[in-house]
Coordinates of N, CA and C and ligand atoms in Angstrom, one line a residue:
X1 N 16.5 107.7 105.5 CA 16.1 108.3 104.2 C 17.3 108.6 103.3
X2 N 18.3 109.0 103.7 CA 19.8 109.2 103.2 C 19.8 107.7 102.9
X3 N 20.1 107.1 103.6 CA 20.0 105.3 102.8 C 19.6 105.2 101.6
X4 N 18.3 105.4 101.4 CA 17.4 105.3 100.1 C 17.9 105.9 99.7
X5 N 18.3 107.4 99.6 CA 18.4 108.4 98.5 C 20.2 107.2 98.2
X6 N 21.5 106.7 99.0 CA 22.4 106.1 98.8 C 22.1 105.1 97.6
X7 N 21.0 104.4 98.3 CA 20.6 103.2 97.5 C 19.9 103.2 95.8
X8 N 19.3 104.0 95.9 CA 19.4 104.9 94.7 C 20.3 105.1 93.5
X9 N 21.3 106.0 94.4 CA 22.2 106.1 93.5 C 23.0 105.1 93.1
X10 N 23.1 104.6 93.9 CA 23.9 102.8 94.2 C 23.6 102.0 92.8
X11 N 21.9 102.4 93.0 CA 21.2 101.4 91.8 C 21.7 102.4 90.2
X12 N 22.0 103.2 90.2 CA 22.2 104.2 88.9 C 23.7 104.1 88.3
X13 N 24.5 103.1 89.3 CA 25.6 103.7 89.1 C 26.1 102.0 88.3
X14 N 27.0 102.3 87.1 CA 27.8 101.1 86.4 C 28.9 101.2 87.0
X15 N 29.7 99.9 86.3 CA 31.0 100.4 86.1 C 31.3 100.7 85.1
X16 N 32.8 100.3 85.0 CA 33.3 101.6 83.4 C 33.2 100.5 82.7
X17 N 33.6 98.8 82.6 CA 33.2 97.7 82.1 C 31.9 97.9 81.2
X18 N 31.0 97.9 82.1 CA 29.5 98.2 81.7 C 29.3 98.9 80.5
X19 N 29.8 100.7 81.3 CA 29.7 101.6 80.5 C 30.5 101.2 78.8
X20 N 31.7 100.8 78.9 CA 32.0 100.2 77.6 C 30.5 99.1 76.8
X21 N 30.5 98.6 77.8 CA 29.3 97.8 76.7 C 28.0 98.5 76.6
X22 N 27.6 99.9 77.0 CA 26.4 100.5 76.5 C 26.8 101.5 75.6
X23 N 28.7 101.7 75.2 CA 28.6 103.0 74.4 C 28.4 102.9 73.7
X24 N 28.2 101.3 72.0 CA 27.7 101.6 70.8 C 26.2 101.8 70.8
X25 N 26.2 101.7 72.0 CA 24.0 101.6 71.7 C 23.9 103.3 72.0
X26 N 24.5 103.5 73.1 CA 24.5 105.2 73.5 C 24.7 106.0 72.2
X27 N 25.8 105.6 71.7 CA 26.0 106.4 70.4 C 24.9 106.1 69.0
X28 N 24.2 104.9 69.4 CA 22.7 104.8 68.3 C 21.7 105.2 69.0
X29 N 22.1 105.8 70.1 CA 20.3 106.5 71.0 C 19.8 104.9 71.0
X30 N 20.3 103.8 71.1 CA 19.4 102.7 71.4 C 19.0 102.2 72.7
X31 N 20.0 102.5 73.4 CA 19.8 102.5 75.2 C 18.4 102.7 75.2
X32 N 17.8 101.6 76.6 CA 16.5 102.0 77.2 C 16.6 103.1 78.3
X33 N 15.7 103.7 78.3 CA 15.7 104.9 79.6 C 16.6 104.9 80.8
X34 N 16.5 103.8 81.1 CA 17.0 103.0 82.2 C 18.4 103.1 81.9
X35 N 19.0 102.7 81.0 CA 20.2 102.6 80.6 C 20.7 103.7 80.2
X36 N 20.3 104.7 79.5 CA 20.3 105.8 78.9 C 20.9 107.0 80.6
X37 N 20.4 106.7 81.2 CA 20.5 107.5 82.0 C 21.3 107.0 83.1
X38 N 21.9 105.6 83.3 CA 22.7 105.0 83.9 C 24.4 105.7 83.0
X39 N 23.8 105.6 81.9 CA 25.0 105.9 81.1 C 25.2 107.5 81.4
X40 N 24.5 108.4 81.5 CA 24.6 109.5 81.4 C 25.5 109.9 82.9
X41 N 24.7 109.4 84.0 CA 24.8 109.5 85.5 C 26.5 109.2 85.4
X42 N 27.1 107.5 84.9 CA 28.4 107.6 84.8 C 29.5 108.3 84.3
X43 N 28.9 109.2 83.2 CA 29.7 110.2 82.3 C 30.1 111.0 83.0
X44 N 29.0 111.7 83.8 CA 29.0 112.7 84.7 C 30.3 112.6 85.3
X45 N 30.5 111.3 85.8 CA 31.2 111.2 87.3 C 32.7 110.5 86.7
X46 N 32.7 110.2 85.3 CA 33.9 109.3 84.9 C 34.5 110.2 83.7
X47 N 35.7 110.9 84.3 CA 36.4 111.5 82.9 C 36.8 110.4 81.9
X48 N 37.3 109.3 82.4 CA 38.4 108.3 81.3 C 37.3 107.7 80.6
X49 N 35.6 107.5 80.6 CA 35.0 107.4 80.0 C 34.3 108.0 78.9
X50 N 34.5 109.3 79.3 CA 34.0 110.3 78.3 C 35.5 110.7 77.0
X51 N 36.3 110.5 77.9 CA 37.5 110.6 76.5 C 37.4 109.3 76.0
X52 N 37.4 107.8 76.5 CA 36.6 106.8 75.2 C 35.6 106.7 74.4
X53 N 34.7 107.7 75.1 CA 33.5 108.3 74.4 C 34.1 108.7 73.3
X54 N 34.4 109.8 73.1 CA 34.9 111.0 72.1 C 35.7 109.8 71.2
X55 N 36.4 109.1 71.5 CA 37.8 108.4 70.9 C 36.7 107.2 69.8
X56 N 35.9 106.6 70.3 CA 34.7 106.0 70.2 C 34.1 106.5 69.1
X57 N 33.5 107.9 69.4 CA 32.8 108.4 68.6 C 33.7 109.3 67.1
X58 N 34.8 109.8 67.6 CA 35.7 109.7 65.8 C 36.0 108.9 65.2
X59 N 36.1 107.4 65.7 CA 36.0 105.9 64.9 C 35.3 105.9 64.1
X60 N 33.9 106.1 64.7 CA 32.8 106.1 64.2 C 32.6 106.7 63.1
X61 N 33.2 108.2 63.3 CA 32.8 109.3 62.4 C 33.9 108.8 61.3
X62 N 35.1 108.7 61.5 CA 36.1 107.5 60.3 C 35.1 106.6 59.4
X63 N 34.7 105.9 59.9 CA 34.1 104.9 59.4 C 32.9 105.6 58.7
X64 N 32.3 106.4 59.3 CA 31.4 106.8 58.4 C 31.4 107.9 57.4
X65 N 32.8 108.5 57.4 CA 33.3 109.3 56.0 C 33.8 108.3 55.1
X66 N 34.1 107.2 55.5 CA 34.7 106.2 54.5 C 33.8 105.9 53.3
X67 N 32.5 106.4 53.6 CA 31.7 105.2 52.3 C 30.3 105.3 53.1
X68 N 29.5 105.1 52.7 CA 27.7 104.9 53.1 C 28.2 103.6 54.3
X69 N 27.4 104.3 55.3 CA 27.6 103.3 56.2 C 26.6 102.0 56.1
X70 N 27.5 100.8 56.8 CA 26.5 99.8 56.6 C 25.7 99.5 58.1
X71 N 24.7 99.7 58.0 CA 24.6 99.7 59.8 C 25.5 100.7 60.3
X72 N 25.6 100.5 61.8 CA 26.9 101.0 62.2 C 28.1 100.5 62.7
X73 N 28.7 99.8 61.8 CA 30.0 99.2 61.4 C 31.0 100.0 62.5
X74 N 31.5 99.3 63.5 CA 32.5 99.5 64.1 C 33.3 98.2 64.0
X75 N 35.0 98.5 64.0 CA 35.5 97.7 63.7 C 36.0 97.3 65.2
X76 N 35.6 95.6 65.5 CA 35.7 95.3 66.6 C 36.9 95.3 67.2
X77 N 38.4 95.0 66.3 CA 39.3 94.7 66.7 C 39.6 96.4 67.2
X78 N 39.1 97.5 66.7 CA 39.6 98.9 67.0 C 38.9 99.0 68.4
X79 N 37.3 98.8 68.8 CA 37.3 98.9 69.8 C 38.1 97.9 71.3
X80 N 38.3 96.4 71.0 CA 39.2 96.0 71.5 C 40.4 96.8 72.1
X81 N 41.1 97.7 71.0 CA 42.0 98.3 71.0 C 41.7 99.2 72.4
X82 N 41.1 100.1 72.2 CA 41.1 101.0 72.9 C 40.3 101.0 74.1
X83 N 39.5 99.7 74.0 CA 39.8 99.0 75.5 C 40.6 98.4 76.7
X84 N 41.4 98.2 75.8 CA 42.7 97.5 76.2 C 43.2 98.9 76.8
X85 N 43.8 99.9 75.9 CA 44.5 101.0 76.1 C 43.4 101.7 77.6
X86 N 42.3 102.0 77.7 CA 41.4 102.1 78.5 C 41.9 101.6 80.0
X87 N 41.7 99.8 79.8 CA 41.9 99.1 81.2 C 43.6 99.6 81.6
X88 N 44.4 99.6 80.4 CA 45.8 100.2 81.1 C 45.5 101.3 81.8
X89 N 45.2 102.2 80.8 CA 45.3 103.7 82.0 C 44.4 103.4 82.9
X90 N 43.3 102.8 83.4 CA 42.6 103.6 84.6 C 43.5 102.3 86.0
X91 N 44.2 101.2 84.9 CA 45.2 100.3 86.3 C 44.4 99.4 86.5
X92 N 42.8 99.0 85.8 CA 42.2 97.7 86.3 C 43.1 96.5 86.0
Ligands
ZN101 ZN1 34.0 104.9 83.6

């Protein structure tokens, strides 16, 4: 039963890869349940995610004092950026 409850969490758990590719949706509430809470479950357990989070989300908030947002306009080369800086610090 420890197994299952393992397996479980096994099934809940991303990587930080991942988690990079659900944070523009996370940040539009677009994530499905499923996802939503895979993302959340990771937050929990991943500091260097949650400060890309935040770093993520004042981009965002830039971009969106700049002018009426169009969509949500992230500039791709910025998150590149701080992906890059991301994979350095965590050593992948
Ligand atoms: Zn992570």
């Amino acid at each position: 039963m420890a197994d299952d409850a393992d397996a479980t969490r096994r099934s809940l758990m991303i990587s930080c890869a991942d988690a990079l590719e659900l944070m523009t949706d996370h940040l539009e509430g677009a994530l499905s349940p499923a996802d939503a809470e895979r993302m959340r479950a990771h937050l929990e357990g991943c500091e260097a995610c949650g400060v890309f989070l935040d770093q993520l989300r004042a981009t965002i908030g830039l971009t969106m004092d700049a002018g009426p947002a169009e969509e949500f306009a992230v500039d791709p080369a910025r998150i590149d950026a701080l992906t890059e800086l991301f994979r350095t610090e965590r050593g992948d």
